[in-house]
CSV table of C-alpha atoms in Angstrom, one decimal:
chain,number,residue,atom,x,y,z
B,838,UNK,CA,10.0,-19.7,-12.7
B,839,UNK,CA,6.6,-20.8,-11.5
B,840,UNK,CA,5.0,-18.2,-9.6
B,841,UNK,CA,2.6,-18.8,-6.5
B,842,UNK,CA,-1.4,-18.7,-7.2
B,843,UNK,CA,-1.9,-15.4,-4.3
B,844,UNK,CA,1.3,-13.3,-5.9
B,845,UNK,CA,-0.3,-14.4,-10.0
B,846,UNK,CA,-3.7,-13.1,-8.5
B,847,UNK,CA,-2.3,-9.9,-6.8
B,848,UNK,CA,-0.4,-9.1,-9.9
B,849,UNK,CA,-3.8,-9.1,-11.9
B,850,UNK,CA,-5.5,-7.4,-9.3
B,851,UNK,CA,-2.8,-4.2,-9.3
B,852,UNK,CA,-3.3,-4.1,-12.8
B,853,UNK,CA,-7.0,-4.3,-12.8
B,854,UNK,CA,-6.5,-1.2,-10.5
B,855,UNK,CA,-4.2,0.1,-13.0
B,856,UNK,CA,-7.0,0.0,-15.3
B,857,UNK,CA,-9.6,1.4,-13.3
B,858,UNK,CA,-6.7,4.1,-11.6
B,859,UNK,CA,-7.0,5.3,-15.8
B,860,UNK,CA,-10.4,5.4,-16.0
B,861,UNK,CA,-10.8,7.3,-12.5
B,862,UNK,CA,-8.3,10.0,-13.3
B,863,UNK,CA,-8.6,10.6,-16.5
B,864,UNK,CA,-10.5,13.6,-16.3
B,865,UNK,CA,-7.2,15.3,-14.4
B,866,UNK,CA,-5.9,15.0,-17.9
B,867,UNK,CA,-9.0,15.6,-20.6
B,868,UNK,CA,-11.2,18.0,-18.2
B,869,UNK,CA,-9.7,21.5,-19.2
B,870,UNK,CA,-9.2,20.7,-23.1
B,871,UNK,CA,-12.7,18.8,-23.5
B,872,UNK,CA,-14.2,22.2,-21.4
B,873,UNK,CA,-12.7,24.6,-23.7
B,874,UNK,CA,-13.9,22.6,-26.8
B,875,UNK,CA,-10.2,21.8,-28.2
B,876,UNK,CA,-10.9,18.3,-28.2
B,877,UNK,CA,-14.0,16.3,-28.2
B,878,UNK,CA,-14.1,14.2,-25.5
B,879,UNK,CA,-13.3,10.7,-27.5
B,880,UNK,CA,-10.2,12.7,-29.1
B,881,UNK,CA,-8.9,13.6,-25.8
B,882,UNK,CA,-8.9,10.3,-24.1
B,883,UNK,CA,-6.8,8.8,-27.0
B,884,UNK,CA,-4.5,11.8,-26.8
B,885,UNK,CA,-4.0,11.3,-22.9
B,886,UNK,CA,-3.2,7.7,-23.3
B,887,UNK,CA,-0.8,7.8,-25.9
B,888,UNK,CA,1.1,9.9,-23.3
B,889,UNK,CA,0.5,8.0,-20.6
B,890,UNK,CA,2.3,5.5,-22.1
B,891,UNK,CA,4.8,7.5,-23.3
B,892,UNK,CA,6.1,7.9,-19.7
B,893,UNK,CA,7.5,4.4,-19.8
B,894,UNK,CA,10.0,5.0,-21.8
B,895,UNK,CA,10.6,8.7,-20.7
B,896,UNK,CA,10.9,6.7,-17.0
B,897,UNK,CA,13.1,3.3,-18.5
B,898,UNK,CA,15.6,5.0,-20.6
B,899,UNK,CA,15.8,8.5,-20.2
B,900,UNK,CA,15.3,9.1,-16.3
B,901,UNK,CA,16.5,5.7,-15.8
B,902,UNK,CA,14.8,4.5,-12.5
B,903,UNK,CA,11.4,4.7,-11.2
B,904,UNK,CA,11.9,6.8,-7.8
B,905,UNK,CA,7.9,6.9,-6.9
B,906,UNK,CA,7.8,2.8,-7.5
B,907,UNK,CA,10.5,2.9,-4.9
B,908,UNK,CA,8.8,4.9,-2.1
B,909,UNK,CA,5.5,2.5,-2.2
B,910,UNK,CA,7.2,-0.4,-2.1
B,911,UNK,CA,8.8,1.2,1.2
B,912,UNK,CA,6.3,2.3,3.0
B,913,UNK,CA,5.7,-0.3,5.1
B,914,UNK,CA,8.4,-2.4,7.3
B,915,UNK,CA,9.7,-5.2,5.1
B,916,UNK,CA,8.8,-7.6,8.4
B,917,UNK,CA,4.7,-6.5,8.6
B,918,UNK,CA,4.5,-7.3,4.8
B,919,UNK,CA,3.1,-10.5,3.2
B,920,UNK,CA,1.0,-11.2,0.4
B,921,UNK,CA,-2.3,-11.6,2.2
B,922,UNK,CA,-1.5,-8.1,3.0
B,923,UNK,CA,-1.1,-6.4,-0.3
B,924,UNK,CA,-4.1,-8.1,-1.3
B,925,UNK,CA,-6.3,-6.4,1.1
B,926,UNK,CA,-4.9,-3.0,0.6
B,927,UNK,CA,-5.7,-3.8,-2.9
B,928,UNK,CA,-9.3,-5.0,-2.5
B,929,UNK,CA,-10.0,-2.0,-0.1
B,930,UNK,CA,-8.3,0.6,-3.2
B,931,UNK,CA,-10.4,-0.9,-5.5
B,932,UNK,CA,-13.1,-0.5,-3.7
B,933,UNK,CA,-13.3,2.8,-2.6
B,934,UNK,CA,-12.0,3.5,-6.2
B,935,UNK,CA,-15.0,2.1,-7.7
B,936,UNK,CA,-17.0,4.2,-5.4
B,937,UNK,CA,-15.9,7.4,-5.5
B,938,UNK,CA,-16.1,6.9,-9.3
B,939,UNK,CA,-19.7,5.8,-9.4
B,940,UNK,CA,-20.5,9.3,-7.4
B,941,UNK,CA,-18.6,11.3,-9.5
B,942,UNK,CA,-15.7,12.3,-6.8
B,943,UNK,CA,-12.2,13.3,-7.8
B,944,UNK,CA,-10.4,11.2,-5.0
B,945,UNK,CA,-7.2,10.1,-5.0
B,946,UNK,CA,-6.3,7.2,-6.4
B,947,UNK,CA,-3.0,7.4,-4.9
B,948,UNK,CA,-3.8,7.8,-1.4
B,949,UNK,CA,-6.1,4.7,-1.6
B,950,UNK,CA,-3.7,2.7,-2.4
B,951,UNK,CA,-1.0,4.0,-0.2
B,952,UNK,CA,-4.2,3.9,2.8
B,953,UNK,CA,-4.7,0.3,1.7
B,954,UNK,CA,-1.2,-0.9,2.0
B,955,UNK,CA,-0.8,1.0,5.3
B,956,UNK,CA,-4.3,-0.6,6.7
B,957,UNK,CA,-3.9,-4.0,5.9
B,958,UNK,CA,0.2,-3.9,7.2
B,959,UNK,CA,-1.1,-2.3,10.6
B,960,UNK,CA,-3.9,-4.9,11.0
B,961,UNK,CA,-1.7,-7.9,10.3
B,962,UNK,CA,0.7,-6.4,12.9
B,963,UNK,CA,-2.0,-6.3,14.9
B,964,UNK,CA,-2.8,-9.8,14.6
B,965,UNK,CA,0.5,-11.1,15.4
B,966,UNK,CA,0.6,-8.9,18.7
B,967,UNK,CA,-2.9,-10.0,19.8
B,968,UNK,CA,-1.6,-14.0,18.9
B,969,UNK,CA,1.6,-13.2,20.7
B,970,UNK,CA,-0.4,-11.7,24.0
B,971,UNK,CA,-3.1,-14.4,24.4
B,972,UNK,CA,-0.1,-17.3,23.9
B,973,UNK,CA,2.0,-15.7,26.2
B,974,UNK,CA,-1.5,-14.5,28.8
B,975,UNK,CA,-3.6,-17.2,28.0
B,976,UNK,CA,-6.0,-16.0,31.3
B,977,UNK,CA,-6.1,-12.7,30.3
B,978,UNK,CA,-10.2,-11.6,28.9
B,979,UNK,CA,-10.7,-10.1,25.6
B,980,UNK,CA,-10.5,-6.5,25.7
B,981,UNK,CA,-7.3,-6.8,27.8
B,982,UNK,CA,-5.6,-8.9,25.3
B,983,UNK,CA,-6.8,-5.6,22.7
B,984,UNK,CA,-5.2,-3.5,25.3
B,985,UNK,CA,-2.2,-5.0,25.3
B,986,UNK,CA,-1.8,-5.8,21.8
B,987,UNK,CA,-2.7,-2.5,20.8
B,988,UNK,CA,-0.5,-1.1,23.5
B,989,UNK,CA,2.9,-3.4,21.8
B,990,UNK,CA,1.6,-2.1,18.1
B,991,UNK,CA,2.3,1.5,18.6
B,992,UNK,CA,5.6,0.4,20.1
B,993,UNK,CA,6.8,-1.5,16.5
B,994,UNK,CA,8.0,0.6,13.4
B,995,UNK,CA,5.3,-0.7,11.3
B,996,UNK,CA,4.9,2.0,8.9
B,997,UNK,CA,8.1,3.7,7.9
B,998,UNK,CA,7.4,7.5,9.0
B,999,UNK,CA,10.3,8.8,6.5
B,1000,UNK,CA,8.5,7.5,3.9
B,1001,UNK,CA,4.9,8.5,4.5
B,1002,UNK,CA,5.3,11.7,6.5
B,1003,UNK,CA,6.3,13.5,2.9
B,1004,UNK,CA,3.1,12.0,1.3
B,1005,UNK,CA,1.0,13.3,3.8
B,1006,UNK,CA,2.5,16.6,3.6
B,1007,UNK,CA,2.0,16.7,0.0
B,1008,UNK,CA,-1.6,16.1,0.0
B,1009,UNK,CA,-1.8,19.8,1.1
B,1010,UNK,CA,1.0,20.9,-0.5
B,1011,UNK,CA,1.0,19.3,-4.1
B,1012,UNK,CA,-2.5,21.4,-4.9
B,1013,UNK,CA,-1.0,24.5,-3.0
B,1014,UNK,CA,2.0,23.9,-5.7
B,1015,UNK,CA,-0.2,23.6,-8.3
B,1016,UNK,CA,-2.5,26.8,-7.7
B,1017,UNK,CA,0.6,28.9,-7.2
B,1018,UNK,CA,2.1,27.7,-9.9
B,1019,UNK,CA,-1.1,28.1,-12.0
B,1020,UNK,CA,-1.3,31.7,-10.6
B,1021,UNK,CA,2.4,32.9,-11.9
B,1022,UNK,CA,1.9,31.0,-15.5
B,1023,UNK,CA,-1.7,32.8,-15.9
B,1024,UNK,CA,-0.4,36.1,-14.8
B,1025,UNK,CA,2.5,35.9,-17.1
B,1026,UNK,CA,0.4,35.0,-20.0
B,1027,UNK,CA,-2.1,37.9,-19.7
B,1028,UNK,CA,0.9,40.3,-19.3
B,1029,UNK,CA,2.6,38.9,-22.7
B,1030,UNK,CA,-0.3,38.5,-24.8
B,1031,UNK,CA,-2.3,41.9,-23.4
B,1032,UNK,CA,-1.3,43.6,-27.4
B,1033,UNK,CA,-2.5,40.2,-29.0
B,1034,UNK,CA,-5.5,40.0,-30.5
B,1035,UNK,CA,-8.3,38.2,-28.9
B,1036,UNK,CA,-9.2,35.4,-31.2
B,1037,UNK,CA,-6.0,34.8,-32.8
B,1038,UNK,CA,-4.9,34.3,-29.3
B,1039,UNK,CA,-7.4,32.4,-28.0
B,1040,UNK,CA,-6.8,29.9,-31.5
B,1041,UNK,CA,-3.2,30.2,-30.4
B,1042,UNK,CA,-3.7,29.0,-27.0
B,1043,UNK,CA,-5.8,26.1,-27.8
B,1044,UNK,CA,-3.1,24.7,-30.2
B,1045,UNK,CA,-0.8,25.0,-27.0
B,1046,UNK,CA,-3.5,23.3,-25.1
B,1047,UNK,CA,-2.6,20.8,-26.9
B,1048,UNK,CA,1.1,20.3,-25.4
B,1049,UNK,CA,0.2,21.7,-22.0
B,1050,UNK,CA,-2.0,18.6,-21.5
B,1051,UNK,CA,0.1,16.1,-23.3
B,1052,UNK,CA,3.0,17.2,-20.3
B,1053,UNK,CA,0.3,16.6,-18.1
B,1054,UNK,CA,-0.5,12.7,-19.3
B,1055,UNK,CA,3.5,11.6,-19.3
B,1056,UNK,CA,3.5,13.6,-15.8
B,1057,UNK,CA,0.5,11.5,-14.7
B,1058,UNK,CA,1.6,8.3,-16.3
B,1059,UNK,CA,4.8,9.0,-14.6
B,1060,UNK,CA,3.2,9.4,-11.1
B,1061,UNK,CA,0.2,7.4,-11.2
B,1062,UNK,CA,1.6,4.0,-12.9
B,1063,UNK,CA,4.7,3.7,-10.8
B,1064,UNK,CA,2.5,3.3,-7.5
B,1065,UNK,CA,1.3,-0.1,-8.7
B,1066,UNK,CA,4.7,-1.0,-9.9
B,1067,UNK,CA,5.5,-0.4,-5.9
B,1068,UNK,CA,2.8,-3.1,-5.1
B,1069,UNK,CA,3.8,-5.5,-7.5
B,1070,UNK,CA,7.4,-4.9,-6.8
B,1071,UNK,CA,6.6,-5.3,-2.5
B,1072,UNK,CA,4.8,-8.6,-3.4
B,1073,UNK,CA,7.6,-10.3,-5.9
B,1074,UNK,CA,10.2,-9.3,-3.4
B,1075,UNK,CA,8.1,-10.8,-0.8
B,1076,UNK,CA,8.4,-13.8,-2.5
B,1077,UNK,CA,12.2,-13.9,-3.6
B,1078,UNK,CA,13.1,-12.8,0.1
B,1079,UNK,CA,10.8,-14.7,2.3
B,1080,UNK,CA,9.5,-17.5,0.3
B,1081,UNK,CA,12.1,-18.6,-1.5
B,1082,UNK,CA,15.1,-17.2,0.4
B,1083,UNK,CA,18.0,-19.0,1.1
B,1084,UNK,CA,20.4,-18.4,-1.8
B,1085,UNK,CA,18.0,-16.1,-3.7
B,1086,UNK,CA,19.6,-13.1,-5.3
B,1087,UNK,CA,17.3,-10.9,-3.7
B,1088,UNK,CA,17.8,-12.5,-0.2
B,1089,UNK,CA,21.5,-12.0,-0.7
B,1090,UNK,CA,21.4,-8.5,-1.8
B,1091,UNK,CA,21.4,-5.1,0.1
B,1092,UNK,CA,17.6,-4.1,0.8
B,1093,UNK,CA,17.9,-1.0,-0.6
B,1094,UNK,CA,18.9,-2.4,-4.2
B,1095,UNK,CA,15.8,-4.7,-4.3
B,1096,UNK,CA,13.4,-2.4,-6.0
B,1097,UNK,CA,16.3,-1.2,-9.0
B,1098,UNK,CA,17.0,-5.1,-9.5
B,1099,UNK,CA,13.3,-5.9,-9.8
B,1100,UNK,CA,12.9,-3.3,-12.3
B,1101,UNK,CA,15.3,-4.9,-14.7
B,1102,UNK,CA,14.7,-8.6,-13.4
B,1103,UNK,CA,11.0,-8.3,-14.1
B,1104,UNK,CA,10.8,-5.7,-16.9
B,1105,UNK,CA,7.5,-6.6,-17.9
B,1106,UNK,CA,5.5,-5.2,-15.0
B,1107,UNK,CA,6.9,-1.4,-16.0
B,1108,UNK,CA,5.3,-1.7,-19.4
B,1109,UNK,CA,2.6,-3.4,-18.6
B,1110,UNK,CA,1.8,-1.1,-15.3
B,1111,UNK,CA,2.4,2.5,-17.6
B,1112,UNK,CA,0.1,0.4,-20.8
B,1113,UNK,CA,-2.7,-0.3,-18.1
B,1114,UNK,CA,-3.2,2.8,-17.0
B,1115,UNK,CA,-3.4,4.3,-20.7
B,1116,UNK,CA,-5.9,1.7,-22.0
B,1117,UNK,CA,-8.0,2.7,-18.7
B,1118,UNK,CA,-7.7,6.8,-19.4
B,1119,UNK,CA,-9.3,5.5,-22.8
B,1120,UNK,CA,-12.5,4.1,-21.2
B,1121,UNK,CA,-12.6,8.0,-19.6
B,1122,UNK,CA,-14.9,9.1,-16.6
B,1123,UNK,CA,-17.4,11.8,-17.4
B,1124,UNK,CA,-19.1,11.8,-14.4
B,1125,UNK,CA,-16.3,13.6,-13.1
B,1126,UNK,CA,-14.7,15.6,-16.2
B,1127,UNK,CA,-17.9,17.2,-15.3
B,1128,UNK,CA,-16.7,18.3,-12.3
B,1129,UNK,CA,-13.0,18.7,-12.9
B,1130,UNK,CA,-13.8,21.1,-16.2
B,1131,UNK,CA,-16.6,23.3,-14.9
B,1132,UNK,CA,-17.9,22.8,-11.4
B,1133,UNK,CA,-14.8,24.4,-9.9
B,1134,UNK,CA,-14.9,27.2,-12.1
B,1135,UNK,CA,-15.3,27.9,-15.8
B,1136,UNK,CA,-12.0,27.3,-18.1
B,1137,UNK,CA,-10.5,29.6,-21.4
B,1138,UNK,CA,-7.8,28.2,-23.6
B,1139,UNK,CA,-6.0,30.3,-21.7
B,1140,UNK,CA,-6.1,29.0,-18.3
B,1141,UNK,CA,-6.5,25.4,-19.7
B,1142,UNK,CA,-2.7,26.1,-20.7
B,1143,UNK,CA,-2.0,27.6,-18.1
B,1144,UNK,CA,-3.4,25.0,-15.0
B,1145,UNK,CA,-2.0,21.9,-17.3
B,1146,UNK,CA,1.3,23.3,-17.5
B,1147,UNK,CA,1.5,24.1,-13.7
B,1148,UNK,CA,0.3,20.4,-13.3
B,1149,UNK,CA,2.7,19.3,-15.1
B,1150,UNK,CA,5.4,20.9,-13.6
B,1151,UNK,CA,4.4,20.2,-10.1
B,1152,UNK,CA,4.2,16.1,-11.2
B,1153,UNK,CA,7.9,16.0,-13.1
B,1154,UNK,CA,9.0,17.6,-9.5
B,1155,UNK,CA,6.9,15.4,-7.1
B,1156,UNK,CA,8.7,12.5,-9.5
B,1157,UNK,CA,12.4,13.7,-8.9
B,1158,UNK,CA,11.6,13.9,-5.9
B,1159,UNK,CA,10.4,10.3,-5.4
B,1160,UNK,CA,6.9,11.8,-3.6
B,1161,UNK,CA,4.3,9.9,-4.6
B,1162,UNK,CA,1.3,12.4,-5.1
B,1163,UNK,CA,-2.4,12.7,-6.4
B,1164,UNK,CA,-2.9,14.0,-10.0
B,1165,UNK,CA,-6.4,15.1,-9.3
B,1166,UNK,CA,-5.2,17.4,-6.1
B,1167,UNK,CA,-2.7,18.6,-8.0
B,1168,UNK,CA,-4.4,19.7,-11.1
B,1169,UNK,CA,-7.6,20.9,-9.1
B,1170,UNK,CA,-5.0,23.3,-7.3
B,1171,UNK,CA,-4.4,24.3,-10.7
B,1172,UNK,CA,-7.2,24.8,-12.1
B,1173,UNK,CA,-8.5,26.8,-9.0
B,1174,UNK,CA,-5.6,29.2,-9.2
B,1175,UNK,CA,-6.6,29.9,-12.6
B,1176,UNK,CA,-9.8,31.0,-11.0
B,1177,UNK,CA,-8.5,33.0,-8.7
B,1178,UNK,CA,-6.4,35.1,-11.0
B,1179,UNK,CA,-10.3,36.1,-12.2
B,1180,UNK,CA,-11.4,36.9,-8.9
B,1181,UNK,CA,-12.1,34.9,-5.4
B,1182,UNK,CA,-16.0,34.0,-6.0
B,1183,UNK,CA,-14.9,32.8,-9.5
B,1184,UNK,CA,-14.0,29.7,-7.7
B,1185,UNK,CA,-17.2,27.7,-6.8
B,1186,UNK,CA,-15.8,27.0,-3.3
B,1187,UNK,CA,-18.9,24.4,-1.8
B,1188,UNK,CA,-17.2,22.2,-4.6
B,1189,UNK,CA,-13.7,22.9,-3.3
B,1190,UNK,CA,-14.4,22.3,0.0
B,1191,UNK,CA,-16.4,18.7,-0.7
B,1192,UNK,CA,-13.6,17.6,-2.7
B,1193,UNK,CA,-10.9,18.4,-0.1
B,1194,UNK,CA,-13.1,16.4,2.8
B,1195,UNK,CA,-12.9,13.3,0.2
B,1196,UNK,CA,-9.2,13.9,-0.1
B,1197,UNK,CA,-8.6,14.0,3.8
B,1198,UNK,CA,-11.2,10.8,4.3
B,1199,UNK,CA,-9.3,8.8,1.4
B,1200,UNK,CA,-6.3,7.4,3.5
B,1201,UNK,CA,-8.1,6.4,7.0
B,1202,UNK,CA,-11.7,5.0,5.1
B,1203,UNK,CA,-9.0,2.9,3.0
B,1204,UNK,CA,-6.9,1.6,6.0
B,1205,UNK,CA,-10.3,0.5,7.6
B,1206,UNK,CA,-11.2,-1.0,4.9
B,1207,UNK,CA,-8.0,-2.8,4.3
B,1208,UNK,CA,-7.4,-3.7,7.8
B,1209,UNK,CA,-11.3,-5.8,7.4
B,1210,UNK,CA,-10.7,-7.0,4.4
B,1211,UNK,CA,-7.4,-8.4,5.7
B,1212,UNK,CA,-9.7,-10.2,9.0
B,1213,UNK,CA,-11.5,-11.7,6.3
B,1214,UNK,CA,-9.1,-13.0,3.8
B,1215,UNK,CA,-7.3,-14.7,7.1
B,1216,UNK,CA,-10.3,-16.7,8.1
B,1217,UNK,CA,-10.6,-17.7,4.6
């Protein structure tokens, strides 16, 4: 089947963000064991990607479905998506990928891409109102024709509120999981070991280390690699549905079993999505393992285990779940409940509180962004 230039380009550009989603996030998975010396930094990128990409096949044969894939794909009404659309929420999550990287941010790469999709869907429904108000008021001025057309968008079900209300929530809630979790597994650990000695403990706990942040990578891989999948997936089914339709499989099927069937119709984009994002942890970003692994607050073995592990717990649920979330809120809640169990001003909160205005700024400056970008690729 010959496949349209725009979906072939979108395709390469999800992946490319796949890549660079890798490379942005992979100090959520290599911060705390390249901090605490278990691995040198080179080791621990390799370690992280291998398990990255182990969460394909965790995801394809034992879980059996990829629930997060599912959600992005939804988020949006079916009847405000096209692919000039996804386009622009990609361009606009690259973007603001590529620079919160170069500054050394821990932003979501999630939420960009979720703001993206959401942007560009809103502006394009925007469009067609302003095109249906001017045909149908042709003597109407300008910023009466907005009026109105902004007036008929909030009255349309552009963005599916059951879908997007959890992953707002969860932007507060997946660190708050995280910390608490961190909190309990640090305080556990310290009660257990308090008769060990010292350095055969701390030798012990950076052998754990080891697993704690290899749970961490397949959770990550799990999360992070699925979201593309869900842009992919919203543009091929796009094409099946509306392009082609007629007698189409997916045209004649229930919406609801559209994502599953792409899943197994296109198998390809699954492996390719979950081996993206580990060749991109590979290429690393130091600027901000810097950040993750010591600016919040200083990390033992110990607490390396223990805010990996809580991580890593908090991602498998967020995946049963089907709630899309952000790997670097959730291990920077961990990693600044493992301060806290230390005390409050172990936590280097001016950091904390700069990282959470970048997470709360993610989703609207990548809307805008998307919702331009998509002007611009219309009048191309």
């Amino acid at each position: 089947m010959e496949l349209p230039i725009l979906l072939i380009i979108i395709i390469v550009l999800a992946l490319i963000f796949d890549y660079i989603n890798g490379f942005h996030d992979a100090a959520n998975s290599i911060a705390t064991i390249v901090s605490t010396k278990v691995l040198t930094p080179f080791q621990a990128v390799l370690w992280a990607a291998v398990w990255n990409f182990a969460a394909f096949f965790l995801a394809m044969y034992v879980i059996g479905e990829f629930k997060i894939g599912n959600t992005i794909a939804k988020t949006v009404n079916e009847n405000f998506i096209n692919l000039e659309v996804i386009l622009a929420g990609l361009v606009a999550a690259i973007f603001w990928n590529l620079l919160t990287w170069w500054f050394g941010i821990p932003s979501s790469s999630s939420h960009t891409l979720i703001g993206g999709f959401l942007g560009a869907a809103l502006m394009n429904a925007l469009v067609m109102d302003y095109q249906h108000v001017v045909a149908s008021m042709p003597h109407l001025g300008i910023w009466d024709t907005l009026k109105l057309a902004f007036q008929q968008l909030f009255t349309q079900n552009v963005v599916k509120y059951e879908k997007v209300i959890p992953i707002f929530l969860f932007i507060f809630m997946a660190p708050f999981i995280g910390m608490l979790v961190s909190i309990l597994i640090t305080l556990a650990i310290v009660y257990f070991a308090r008769r060990s000695n010292p350095r055969k403990a701390d030798k012990q706990f950076k052998r754990w280390q080891l697993v704690s942040s290899a749970l961490f990578s397949v959770g990550h891989g799990l999360n992070d690699a699925q979201k593309v999948m869900g842009i992919i997936g919203a543009a091929v089914i796009y094409y099946h549905v509306v392009m082609i339709g007629g007698t189409d499989e997916y045209a004649m099927m229930d919406s609801s079993e559209r994502f599953k069937h792409f899943t197994t119709d296109y198998v390809w984009v699954p492996f390719v999505s979950f081996l993206a994002i580990a060749l991109g942890t590979m290429s690393g970003g130091w600027k901000i393992v810097k950040t993750m692994g010591t600016r919040i607050t200083k990390v033992t073995p110990l607490e390396g285990v223990s805010a990996e592990s809580a991580g890593a717990i908090t991602l498998f649920l967020t995946d049963h779940l089907g709630i899309p979330v952000s790997t670097t809120h959730t291990i920077t809640g961990a990693i600044i409940g493992v301060g806290l169990t230390k005390r409050v001003s172990a936590v280097r909160w001016g950091i904390t509180v700069s990282l959470l205005w970048a997470w709360i700024l993610t989703i609207p400056i990548s809307a805008m962004v998307a919702g331009i970008t998509y002007l611009l690729v219309k009048m191309i």
